[in-house]
Amino acid sequence: MNEIFKLLKLSPTLILLFIVIYFILNPEKVQIWSSILCGLFSAISDRASRRSVKNDIEGRVNYYVKILNKNLPSVKPVGLNITWVSPDEKEEQFFDENKLVLRIRKHPNQNKNFVNASMMYVSKVILKKLKRYLSQTQKDSIDFFVEKSLLEKVKKNALDYFMSDLLMPALEANSKMSELFDKYNIIDKTGLFYPVFLQEMEYLGNKVFYSSKKIRPKIIKEVKEFISFLKNYSDREIGQEDTMQNFEKDYLHCAIMIVAKRQKIGADIKPYVRYIKNLVDRNMENIYIIGPAKKANIQYMKEIIDYAAEKFKYSMCFEGQYSSAILFHGSRTQVSTYLMLLRKIDVQKYYDEEYIKSIQNR
Amino acid sequence: MWKKFFHPIIDKEKLKVVCDLDLEKYLDNLGKLQAVKEGEISCYFCEDTITLENIFCFFPLSGDVKFVCDKGECKLKLSRFIDKDKISL
């Protein structure tokens, strides 16, 4: 009993220590809280109002970047830094810096400010390398989908403004974009939009170095087919065996392997290793291994991956748990899923003469 | 263990912003305030007249200051412009 009292006496210090450590590890949360506090004084202080706006946008976008980074570990996280221009800035500085200046409205319009700033950030940062090869509709739809997810995660009350001002008019004006958006929604329901779709797009952007005119039509076609492939995969019923699980085209080579038909848990890993060998022989660069996030199954998946990675010279690039809504007897059931990514170490890259000349001239 | 909890964001994309309160002074320094007030400037994308109320953003291009209005379609066109690296944030 005395020990408990001692601990209770210590607890204020411990609690404070935990809070300090938590905020050191999560500076974005500090910014979000600070924006809320400053917002209370925004009506009487211009300085507080500016701080509130800046910290709200930076804190929430950077918090989302961290969430995104957990699903896309191979992507270098790039945050957002809001910089107020000085009203005394001279014309020369404006032209020297050569940067866009966004107008930020007074505090009551913060949802508008947030959507405008974060949309610019998304356009600039997401799939930066690949975008030059994608069609306008593909680019727009991916940006809009990522922006929608960002708002759902970190700024729900700005969704209405985003939907009515940007998303709905864009979807109404472009039926192809609307179709793509529906497909992303289905892919996202099964949790594959970020860790599989965007991951593959990021890898694709990092391995193609062709002049965009030559290769662009092919990439547009492959990306379109890949979206349909993932949509069909996400639309399959549990246990449905006739859905394609491999995507083998000119630039994208990946496969999805489900581990854990219940009867196989605890069994020999060899059948799965043989299946992986078959995928390796077919030059699959990325093998996404998916299964129920149950302790025994995760252990089983790890055994398979450890063995296969060493045997076939692949590396395990990512593992993570996520929630997915899978189809069972026509309706979606929420389950916890575990995903591991086995990636070929020596991935084929595609260069053309123009690119090689450009790097030789650097 | 450390990596699992600590993911510092090292690179940041800088976005320059101007507050409503500083807008007029800033535009004056760029020599554009009078032109905006007199309705002499058009949106870079839709060519509608730019006013102090509908300014969404502005950027330097070919030695001049270009303005974008706050219509949804112009914001979309601006996103595409940013995509193509025609202007930098």
Short mmCIF file of C-alpha atoms in Angstrom, two decimals:
data_model
loop_
_atom_site.label_atom_id
_atom_site.label_comp_id
_atom_site.label_asym_id
_atom_site.label_seq_id
_atom_site.Cartn_x
_atom_site.Cartn_y
_atom_site.Cartn_z
CA MET A 1 0.00 0.00 0.00
CA ASN A 2 2.83 2.37 0.91
CA GLU A 3 4.41 1.71 -2.45
CA ILE A 4 1.25 2.80 -4.23
CA PHE A 5 1.21 6.04 -2.22
CA LYS A 6 4.84 6.59 -3.15
CA LEU A 7 3.99 6.09 -6.81
CA LEU A 8 1.05 8.47 -6.50
CA LYS A 9 3.36 11.07 -4.98
CA LEU A 10 5.70 10.58 -7.91
CA SER A 11 2.90 10.60 -10.46
CA PRO A 12 2.66 14.37 -11.15
CA THR A 13 6.32 14.33 -12.18
CA LEU A 14 5.82 11.14 -14.18
CA ILE A 15 2.72 12.50 -15.87
CA LEU A 16 4.54 15.70 -16.74
CA LEU A 17 7.48 13.70 -18.06
CA PHE A 18 5.18 11.59 -20.25
CA ILE A 19 3.49 14.72 -21.59
CA VAL A 20 6.87 16.31 -22.42
CA ILE A 21 8.10 13.14 -24.15
CA TYR A 22 4.81 12.83 -26.04
CA PHE A 23 5.05 16.39 -27.32
CA ILE A 24 8.73 15.99 -28.27
CA LEU A 25 7.79 12.94 -30.32
CA ASN A 26 4.73 14.66 -31.80
CA PRO A 27 5.53 18.34 -32.48
CA GLU A 28 2.54 18.50 -34.84
CA LYS A 29 0.20 17.89 -31.90
CA VAL A 30 1.79 20.83 -30.09
CA GLN A 31 1.06 22.99 -33.12
CA ILE A 32 -2.56 21.84 -33.29
CA TRP A 33 -3.12 22.58 -29.59
CA SER A 34 -1.33 25.88 -29.91
CA SER A 35 -3.57 26.83 -32.85
CA ILE A 36 -6.66 26.10 -30.75
CA LEU A 37 -5.34 28.24 -27.88
CA CYS A 38 -4.30 31.11 -30.14
CA GLY A 39 -7.69 30.88 -31.87
CA LEU A 40 -9.34 31.91 -28.58
CA PHE A 41 -7.56 35.26 -28.76
CA SER A 42 -7.76 35.77 -32.50
CA ALA A 43 -10.60 38.30 -32.23
CA ILE A 44 -8.49 40.62 -30.09
CA SER A 45 -4.97 39.94 -31.34
CA ASP A 46 -3.77 39.92 -34.92
CA ARG A 47 -0.63 38.04 -33.86
CA ALA A 48 -2.65 35.31 -32.18
CA SER A 49 -4.85 35.02 -35.26
CA ARG A 50 -1.84 34.52 -37.55
CA ARG A 51 -0.31 31.96 -35.21
CA SER A 52 -3.57 30.11 -35.03
CA VAL A 53 -3.90 29.92 -38.82
CA LYS A 54 -0.27 28.91 -39.42
CA ASN A 55 -0.17 26.27 -36.66
CA ASP A 56 -3.52 24.84 -37.68
CA ILE A 57 -2.46 24.28 -41.30
CA GLU A 58 1.12 23.18 -40.59
CA GLY A 59 0.26 21.00 -37.60
CA ARG A 60 -2.57 19.12 -39.28
CA VAL A 61 -0.88 18.65 -42.65
CA ASN A 62 2.35 17.47 -41.02
CA TYR A 63 0.39 15.12 -38.77
CA TYR A 64 -1.19 13.64 -41.89
CA VAL A 65 2.27 13.29 -43.47
CA LYS A 66 3.22 11.08 -40.54
CA ILE A 67 0.11 8.94 -40.96
CA LEU A 68 0.89 8.66 -44.67
CA ASN A 69 4.48 7.73 -43.96
CA LYS A 70 3.37 4.77 -41.88
CA ASN A 71 1.56 3.38 -44.94
CA LEU A 72 4.19 4.42 -47.45
CA PRO A 73 7.50 3.95 -45.70
CA SER A 74 9.53 4.11 -48.90
CA VAL A 75 8.35 7.65 -49.54
CA LYS A 76 10.44 10.36 -47.97
CA PRO A 77 8.09 12.42 -45.80
CA VAL A 78 7.83 16.03 -46.94
CA GLY A 79 6.02 18.41 -44.62
CA LEU A 80 4.58 21.87 -45.06
CA ASN A 81 5.99 25.14 -43.84
CA ILE A 82 3.74 28.21 -43.95
CA THR A 83 5.68 31.48 -44.26
CA TRP A 84 3.99 34.87 -43.89
CA VAL A 85 5.29 37.43 -46.33
CA SER A 86 6.32 40.74 -44.87
CA PRO A 87 4.10 43.59 -46.08
CA ASP A 88 7.32 45.55 -46.60
CA GLU A 89 8.77 42.95 -48.99
CA LYS A 90 10.10 44.65 -52.08
CA GLU A 91 9.20 43.85 -55.66
CA GLU A 92 12.74 42.54 -56.36
CA GLN A 93 12.45 39.94 -53.61
CA PHE A 94 9.11 38.75 -54.98
CA PHE A 95 10.63 38.17 -58.42
CA ASP A 96 13.94 36.79 -57.08
CA GLU A 97 12.22 34.19 -54.94
CA ASN A 98 9.91 33.32 -57.84
CA LYS A 99 7.26 31.79 -55.60
CA LEU A 100 3.51 31.76 -55.53
CA VAL A 101 1.84 33.78 -52.75
CA LEU A 102 -1.44 32.42 -51.40
CA ARG A 103 -3.98 34.74 -49.84
CA ILE A 104 -5.03 33.77 -46.31
CA ARG A 105 -8.36 35.08 -45.15
CA LYS A 106 -9.35 36.20 -41.66
CA HIS A 107 -9.79 33.54 -39.01
CA PRO A 108 -13.51 32.67 -39.45
CA ASN A 109 -12.60 31.39 -42.95
CA GLN A 110 -10.09 28.88 -41.60
CA ASN A 111 -11.71 25.88 -43.35
CA LYS A 112 -11.28 27.66 -46.67
CA ASN A 113 -7.67 28.57 -45.81
CA PHE A 114 -6.92 25.00 -44.82
CA VAL A 115 -8.37 23.43 -47.97
CA ASN A 116 -6.64 25.95 -50.25
CA ALA A 117 -3.22 25.50 -48.65
CA SER A 118 -3.41 21.72 -48.26
CA MET A 119 -4.66 21.24 -51.83
CA MET A 120 -1.61 23.12 -53.13
CA TYR A 121 0.61 21.02 -50.93
CA VAL A 122 -0.94 17.76 -52.21
CA SER A 123 -0.61 18.85 -55.87
CA LYS A 124 3.04 19.63 -55.33
CA VAL A 125 4.15 16.70 -53.20
CA ILE A 126 2.13 13.56 -54.01
CA LEU A 127 3.67 11.35 -56.75
CA LYS A 128 5.93 14.19 -57.82
CA LYS A 129 8.07 12.05 -60.14
CA LEU A 130 5.33 9.97 -61.71
CA LYS A 131 2.88 12.77 -62.48
CA ARG A 132 4.59 13.82 -65.71
CA TYR A 133 3.67 10.41 -67.14
CA LEU A 134 0.04 10.28 -65.97
CA SER A 135 -3.06 11.61 -67.74
CA GLN A 136 -4.63 14.81 -66.43
CA THR A 137 -7.64 12.88 -65.13
CA GLN A 138 -5.43 10.36 -63.33
CA LYS A 139 -3.41 13.15 -61.70
CA ASP A 140 -6.46 15.18 -60.69
CA SER A 141 -8.30 12.16 -59.31
CA ILE A 142 -5.34 11.04 -57.20
CA ASP A 143 -4.82 14.56 -55.82
CA PHE A 144 -8.50 14.90 -54.99
CA PHE A 145 -8.66 11.48 -53.36
CA VAL A 146 -5.59 12.15 -51.22
CA GLU A 147 -6.96 15.58 -50.25
CA LYS A 148 -10.29 14.00 -49.27
CA SER A 149 -8.49 11.43 -47.09
CA LEU A 150 -6.35 14.16 -45.57
CA LEU A 151 -9.44 16.17 -44.59
CA GLU A 152 -11.22 13.07 -43.26
CA LYS A 153 -8.24 12.34 -41.04
CA VAL A 154 -7.24 15.77 -39.80
CA LYS A 155 -9.87 18.42 -40.61
CA LYS A 156 -13.33 16.92 -40.94
CA ASN A 157 -15.17 20.23 -40.65
CA ALA A 158 -13.47 21.46 -43.85
CA LEU A 159 -14.87 18.55 -45.90
CA ASP A 160 -18.11 20.36 -46.78
CA TYR A 161 -16.26 23.28 -48.28
CA PHE A 162 -13.91 20.98 -50.20
CA MET A 163 -16.79 18.87 -51.53
CA SER A 164 -18.97 21.76 -52.64
CA ASP A 165 -16.30 24.12 -53.91
CA LEU A 166 -13.81 21.75 -55.53
CA LEU A 167 -14.63 18.06 -55.62
CA MET A 168 -18.26 17.92 -56.78
CA PRO A 169 -17.87 20.46 -59.61
CA ALA A 170 -14.78 18.58 -60.80
CA LEU A 171 -16.53 15.18 -60.69
CA GLU A 172 -19.62 16.55 -62.42
CA ALA A 173 -17.51 18.06 -65.17
CA ASN A 174 -15.48 14.91 -65.83
CA SER A 175 -17.21 11.51 -65.87
CA LYS A 176 -13.88 9.67 -66.22
CA MET A 177 -12.67 11.27 -63.03
CA SER A 178 -15.89 10.31 -61.31
CA GLU A 179 -15.37 6.68 -62.41
CA LEU A 180 -11.81 6.67 -61.12
CA PHE A 181 -12.90 8.20 -57.84
CA ASP A 182 -15.46 5.41 -57.35
CA LYS A 183 -12.76 2.82 -57.99
CA TYR A 184 -10.39 4.45 -55.46
CA ASN A 185 -13.20 4.39 -52.91
CA ILE A 186 -13.62 0.62 -53.35
CA ILE A 187 -9.85 0.03 -53.26
CA ASP A 188 -9.62 2.16 -50.12
CA LYS A 189 -12.40 0.18 -48.43
CA THR A 190 -10.15 -2.87 -48.47
CA GLY A 191 -7.27 -0.72 -47.26
CA LEU A 192 -5.18 -1.07 -50.41
CA PHE A 193 -5.21 2.49 -51.75
CA TYR A 194 -2.13 3.69 -49.87
CA PRO A 195 0.00 0.61 -49.12
CA VAL A 196 -0.49 -0.98 -52.54
CA PHE A 197 -1.77 1.51 -55.13
CA LEU A 198 0.13 4.64 -54.12
CA GLN A 199 3.13 2.51 -53.17
CA GLU A 200 3.26 0.99 -56.68
CA MET A 201 2.83 4.44 -58.24
CA GLU A 202 5.71 5.77 -56.16
CA TYR A 203 7.94 2.85 -57.16
CA LEU A 204 6.96 3.36 -60.79
CA GLY A 205 7.92 7.03 -60.62
CA ASN A 206 11.32 6.04 -59.27
CA LYS A 207 12.17 3.56 -62.00
CA VAL A 208 11.11 5.25 -65.22
CA PHE A 209 13.48 7.78 -66.76
CA TYR A 210 12.15 8.05 -70.30
CA SER A 211 11.25 11.18 -72.16
CA SER A 212 7.60 11.46 -71.28
CA LYS A 213 6.31 11.75 -74.87
CA LYS A 214 7.53 8.27 -75.79
CA ILE A 215 6.43 6.39 -72.73
CA ARG A 216 3.44 8.34 -71.45
CA PRO A 217 0.65 6.56 -73.39
CA LYS A 218 1.93 3.18 -72.18
CA ILE A 219 2.14 4.31 -68.56
CA ILE A 220 -1.34 5.85 -68.70
CA LYS A 221 -2.72 2.56 -70.02
CA GLU A 222 -0.91 0.45 -67.42
CA VAL A 223 -1.99 2.66 -64.54
CA LYS A 224 -5.58 2.50 -65.78
CA GLU A 225 -5.41 -1.31 -65.91
CA PHE A 226 -3.76 -1.47 -62.52
CA ILE A 227 -6.57 0.57 -60.96
CA SER A 228 -9.12 -1.84 -62.48
CA PHE A 229 -7.07 -4.81 -61.25
CA LEU A 230 -7.09 -3.51 -57.67
CA LYS A 231 -10.76 -2.58 -57.91
CA ASN A 232 -11.65 -6.13 -59.02
CA TYR A 233 -9.46 -7.56 -56.28
CA SER A 234 -11.20 -5.35 -53.69
CA ASP A 235 -14.59 -6.39 -55.01
CA ARG A 236 -13.99 -10.11 -54.61
CA GLU A 237 -15.82 -12.23 -52.03
CA ILE A 238 -13.85 -13.97 -49.27
CA GLY A 239 -12.59 -17.27 -50.61
CA GLN A 240 -13.24 -16.33 -54.25
CA GLU A 241 -10.36 -17.96 -56.09
CA ASP A 242 -10.93 -16.80 -59.67
CA THR A 243 -9.81 -13.18 -59.15
CA MET A 244 -6.50 -12.18 -60.72
CA GLN A 245 -3.82 -11.79 -58.08
CA ASN A 246 -0.89 -10.91 -60.34
CA PHE A 247 -0.33 -7.80 -62.37
CA GLU A 248 2.29 -8.36 -65.06
CA LYS A 249 2.72 -5.60 -67.61
CA ASP A 250 5.66 -3.80 -69.18
CA TYR A 251 6.49 -1.57 -66.20
CA LEU A 252 4.41 -2.81 -63.31
CA HIS A 253 5.04 -6.32 -62.00
CA CYS A 254 3.42 -7.08 -58.69
CA ALA A 255 1.39 -9.77 -57.02
CA ILE A 256 -0.93 -10.13 -54.08
CA MET A 257 -0.67 -13.31 -52.06
CA ILE A 258 -3.13 -14.18 -49.34
CA VAL A 259 -1.74 -16.17 -46.46
CA ALA A 260 -3.95 -17.92 -44.03
CA LYS A 261 -6.56 -20.07 -45.15
CA ARG A 262 -7.25 -21.20 -41.64
CA GLN A 263 -6.49 -24.85 -42.16
CA LYS A 264 -2.97 -23.98 -43.27
CA ILE A 265 -1.89 -22.09 -40.15
CA GLY A 266 0.81 -23.89 -38.33
CA ALA A 267 1.36 -26.04 -41.34
CA ASP A 268 4.45 -26.30 -43.44
CA ILE A 269 5.50 -23.03 -45.11
CA LYS A 270 6.67 -24.86 -48.24
CA PRO A 271 3.46 -24.48 -50.32
CA TYR A 272 3.64 -20.70 -49.90
CA VAL A 273 7.37 -20.62 -50.59
CA ARG A 274 6.74 -22.60 -53.81
CA TYR A 275 4.07 -20.08 -54.76
CA ILE A 276 6.51 -17.22 -54.11
CA LYS A 277 9.16 -18.98 -56.18
CA ASN A 278 6.70 -19.09 -59.05
CA LEU A 279 6.15 -15.33 -58.67
CA VAL A 280 9.91 -14.71 -58.49
CA ASP A 281 10.42 -16.74 -61.69
CA ARG A 282 7.83 -14.52 -63.35
CA ASN A 283 9.89 -11.47 -62.37
CA MET A 284 7.45 -9.99 -59.86
CA GLU A 285 9.16 -7.01 -58.29
CA ASN A 286 6.76 -6.56 -55.41
CA ILE A 287 4.82 -9.28 -53.64
CA TYR A 288 2.17 -8.03 -51.22
CA ILE A 289 1.44 -10.68 -48.63
CA ILE A 290 -1.88 -10.16 -46.91
CA GLY A 291 -3.57 -12.08 -44.12
CA PRO A 292 -5.69 -11.73 -41.00
CA ALA A 293 -3.93 -9.74 -38.28
CA LYS A 294 -4.03 -12.56 -35.73
CA LYS A 295 -0.92 -13.25 -33.70
CA ALA A 296 -0.45 -16.82 -34.94
CA ASN A 297 -1.05 -15.82 -38.53
CA ILE A 298 1.34 -12.85 -38.40
CA GLN A 299 4.01 -15.18 -37.01
CA TYR A 300 3.31 -17.64 -39.82
CA MET A 301 3.51 -14.86 -42.45
CA LYS A 302 6.83 -13.71 -41.00
CA GLU A 303 8.26 -17.21 -41.19
CA ILE A 304 7.32 -17.40 -44.86
CA ILE A 305 8.73 -13.97 -45.63
CA ASP A 306 11.99 -14.44 -43.74
CA TYR A 307 12.63 -17.68 -45.56
CA ALA A 308 11.62 -16.38 -48.99
CA ALA A 309 13.53 -13.08 -48.64
CA GLU A 310 16.79 -14.89 -47.98
CA LYS A 311 16.25 -17.61 -50.58
CA PHE A 312 15.19 -15.31 -53.47
CA LYS A 313 17.20 -12.14 -52.70
CA TYR A 314 14.20 -10.03 -51.87
CA SER A 315 13.82 -7.70 -48.90
CA MET A 316 10.94 -7.07 -46.58
CA CYS A 317 10.16 -3.37 -47.12
CA PHE A 318 7.03 -2.86 -45.15
CA GLU A 319 4.76 -4.49 -42.63
CA GLY A 320 1.70 -3.00 -41.07
CA GLN A 321 -1.76 -3.56 -39.77
CA TYR A 322 -4.82 -1.84 -41.14
CA SER A 323 -8.56 -2.10 -41.13
CA SER A 324 -10.25 -3.44 -44.21
CA ALA A 325 -13.87 -3.98 -45.25
CA ILE A 326 -14.02 -7.24 -47.18
CA LEU A 327 -16.99 -8.72 -49.01
CA PHE A 328 -18.73 -11.64 -47.35
CA HIS A 329 -22.04 -12.88 -48.81
CA GLY A 330 -22.55 -9.59 -50.61
CA SER A 331 -21.98 -7.22 -47.69
CA ARG A 332 -18.79 -5.73 -46.34
CA THR A 333 -17.37 -6.93 -43.05
CA GLN A 334 -14.75 -4.97 -41.15
CA VAL A 335 -11.64 -7.04 -40.39
CA SER A 336 -8.15 -6.36 -39.17
CA THR A 337 -5.59 -7.21 -41.83
CA TYR A 338 -1.82 -7.52 -41.85
CA LEU A 339 0.23 -6.63 -44.90
CA MET A 340 3.87 -7.35 -45.64
CA LEU A 341 5.75 -6.27 -48.73
CA LEU A 342 8.46 -8.44 -50.22
CA ARG A 343 10.44 -6.42 -52.76
CA LYS A 344 13.06 -7.49 -55.26
CA ILE A 345 16.43 -6.03 -54.33
CA ASP A 346 17.66 -5.45 -57.86
CA VAL A 347 14.74 -3.72 -59.56
CA GLN A 348 14.80 -3.09 -63.30
CA LYS A 349 15.00 0.62 -64.20
CA TYR A 350 14.02 2.10 -67.53
CA TYR A 351 16.26 4.73 -69.08
CA ASP A 352 16.29 6.23 -72.54
CA GLU A 353 19.11 7.85 -74.50
CA GLU A 354 17.83 11.36 -73.78
CA TYR A 355 17.95 10.73 -70.02
CA ILE A 356 21.41 9.15 -70.14
CA LYS A 357 22.72 12.15 -72.10
CA SER A 358 21.16 14.52 -69.58
CA ILE A 359 22.87 12.83 -66.63
CA GLN A 360 26.18 12.67 -68.49
CA ASN A 361 26.01 16.42 -69.07
CA ARG A 362 25.45 17.23 -65.39
CA MET B 1 12.36 0.84 -31.38
CA TRP B 2 13.18 4.56 -31.59
CA LYS B 3 12.25 4.68 -35.28
CA LYS B 4 8.89 3.14 -34.51
CA PHE B 5 7.82 6.15 -32.43
CA PHE B 6 9.84 9.00 -33.83
CA HIS B 7 9.40 10.04 -37.44
CA PRO B 8 10.84 13.52 -37.79
CA ILE B 9 9.82 15.43 -40.90
CA ILE B 10 13.04 16.90 -42.18
CA ASP B 11 12.10 18.23 -45.62
CA LYS B 12 9.35 20.80 -45.82
CA GLU B 13 7.68 22.44 -48.78
CA LYS B 14 7.56 26.17 -48.13
CA LEU B 15 4.30 27.95 -48.92
CA LYS B 16 4.34 31.77 -48.93
CA VAL B 17 1.13 33.31 -47.69
CA VAL B 18 -0.16 36.83 -47.29
CA CYS B 19 -2.65 37.84 -44.65
CA ASP B 20 -5.78 39.84 -45.59
CA LEU B 21 -4.51 42.68 -43.39
CA ASP B 22 -1.23 42.95 -45.33
CA LEU B 23 -2.66 42.35 -48.78
CA GLU B 24 -3.12 45.94 -49.89
CA LYS B 25 0.30 47.07 -48.68
CA TYR B 26 1.96 44.06 -50.32
CA LEU B 27 0.22 44.69 -53.63
CA ASP B 28 1.18 48.34 -53.40
CA ASN B 29 4.85 47.33 -53.04
CA LEU B 30 4.46 45.19 -56.15
CA GLY B 31 2.95 48.19 -57.93
CA LYS B 32 -0.36 46.41 -58.53
CA LEU B 33 -2.76 47.82 -55.93
CA GLN B 34 -4.07 50.66 -58.07
CA ALA B 35 -4.53 48.38 -61.08
CA VAL B 36 -6.49 45.86 -58.98
CA LYS B 37 -8.68 48.60 -57.49
CA GLU B 38 -9.41 49.98 -60.93
CA GLY B 39 -10.34 46.57 -62.32
CA GLU B 40 -7.51 46.50 -64.84
CA ILE B 41 -6.26 43.02 -63.97
CA SER B 42 -7.75 39.72 -65.14
CA CYS B 43 -7.52 36.21 -63.74
CA TYR B 44 -4.69 34.30 -65.43
CA PHE B 45 -7.00 31.35 -66.16
CA CYS B 46 -10.58 32.62 -66.67
CA GLU B 47 -9.84 36.27 -67.50
CA ASP B 48 -12.52 37.54 -65.11
CA THR B 49 -11.72 40.84 -63.43
CA ILE B 50 -9.60 40.54 -60.32
CA THR B 51 -10.81 42.48 -57.28
CA LEU B 52 -9.47 42.76 -53.74
CA GLU B 53 -12.25 40.41 -52.67
CA ASN B 54 -11.71 37.56 -55.17
CA ILE B 55 -7.89 37.30 -55.18
CA PHE B 56 -6.92 33.69 -54.50
CA CYS B 57 -3.18 33.90 -55.15
CA PHE B 58 -0.58 35.58 -57.34
CA PHE B 59 2.79 34.58 -58.72
CA PRO B 60 5.63 35.94 -60.85
CA LEU B 61 5.69 34.85 -64.49
CA SER B 62 7.59 36.31 -67.42
CA GLY B 63 8.51 39.42 -65.44
CA ASP B 64 4.94 40.24 -64.47
CA VAL B 65 2.64 39.43 -61.55
CA LYS B 66 -0.15 37.01 -62.50
CA PHE B 67 -3.32 36.76 -60.43
CA VAL B 68 -5.74 33.86 -59.96
CA CYS B 69 -9.34 34.36 -58.81
CA ASP B 70 -11.06 32.19 -56.22
CA LYS B 71 -13.37 30.23 -58.55
CA GLY B 72 -13.21 26.45 -58.08
CA GLU B 73 -12.28 25.81 -61.73
CA CYS B 74 -9.39 28.29 -61.53
CA LYS B 75 -8.09 26.62 -58.37
CA LEU B 76 -8.13 23.30 -60.24
CA LYS B 77 -6.25 24.82 -63.16
CA LEU B 78 -3.75 26.24 -60.69
CA SER B 79 -3.19 22.79 -59.14
CA ARG B 80 -2.38 21.47 -62.63
CA PHE B 81 -0.03 24.37 -63.17
CA ILE B 82 1.76 23.50 -59.91
CA ASP B 83 1.86 19.81 -60.91
CA LYS B 84 3.71 20.70 -64.06
CA ASP B 85 6.28 22.72 -62.10
CA LYS B 86 5.38 25.84 -64.06
CA ILE B 87 5.36 27.78 -60.80
CA SER B 88 7.01 26.96 -57.52
CA LEU B 89 5.58 27.04 -54.05
#
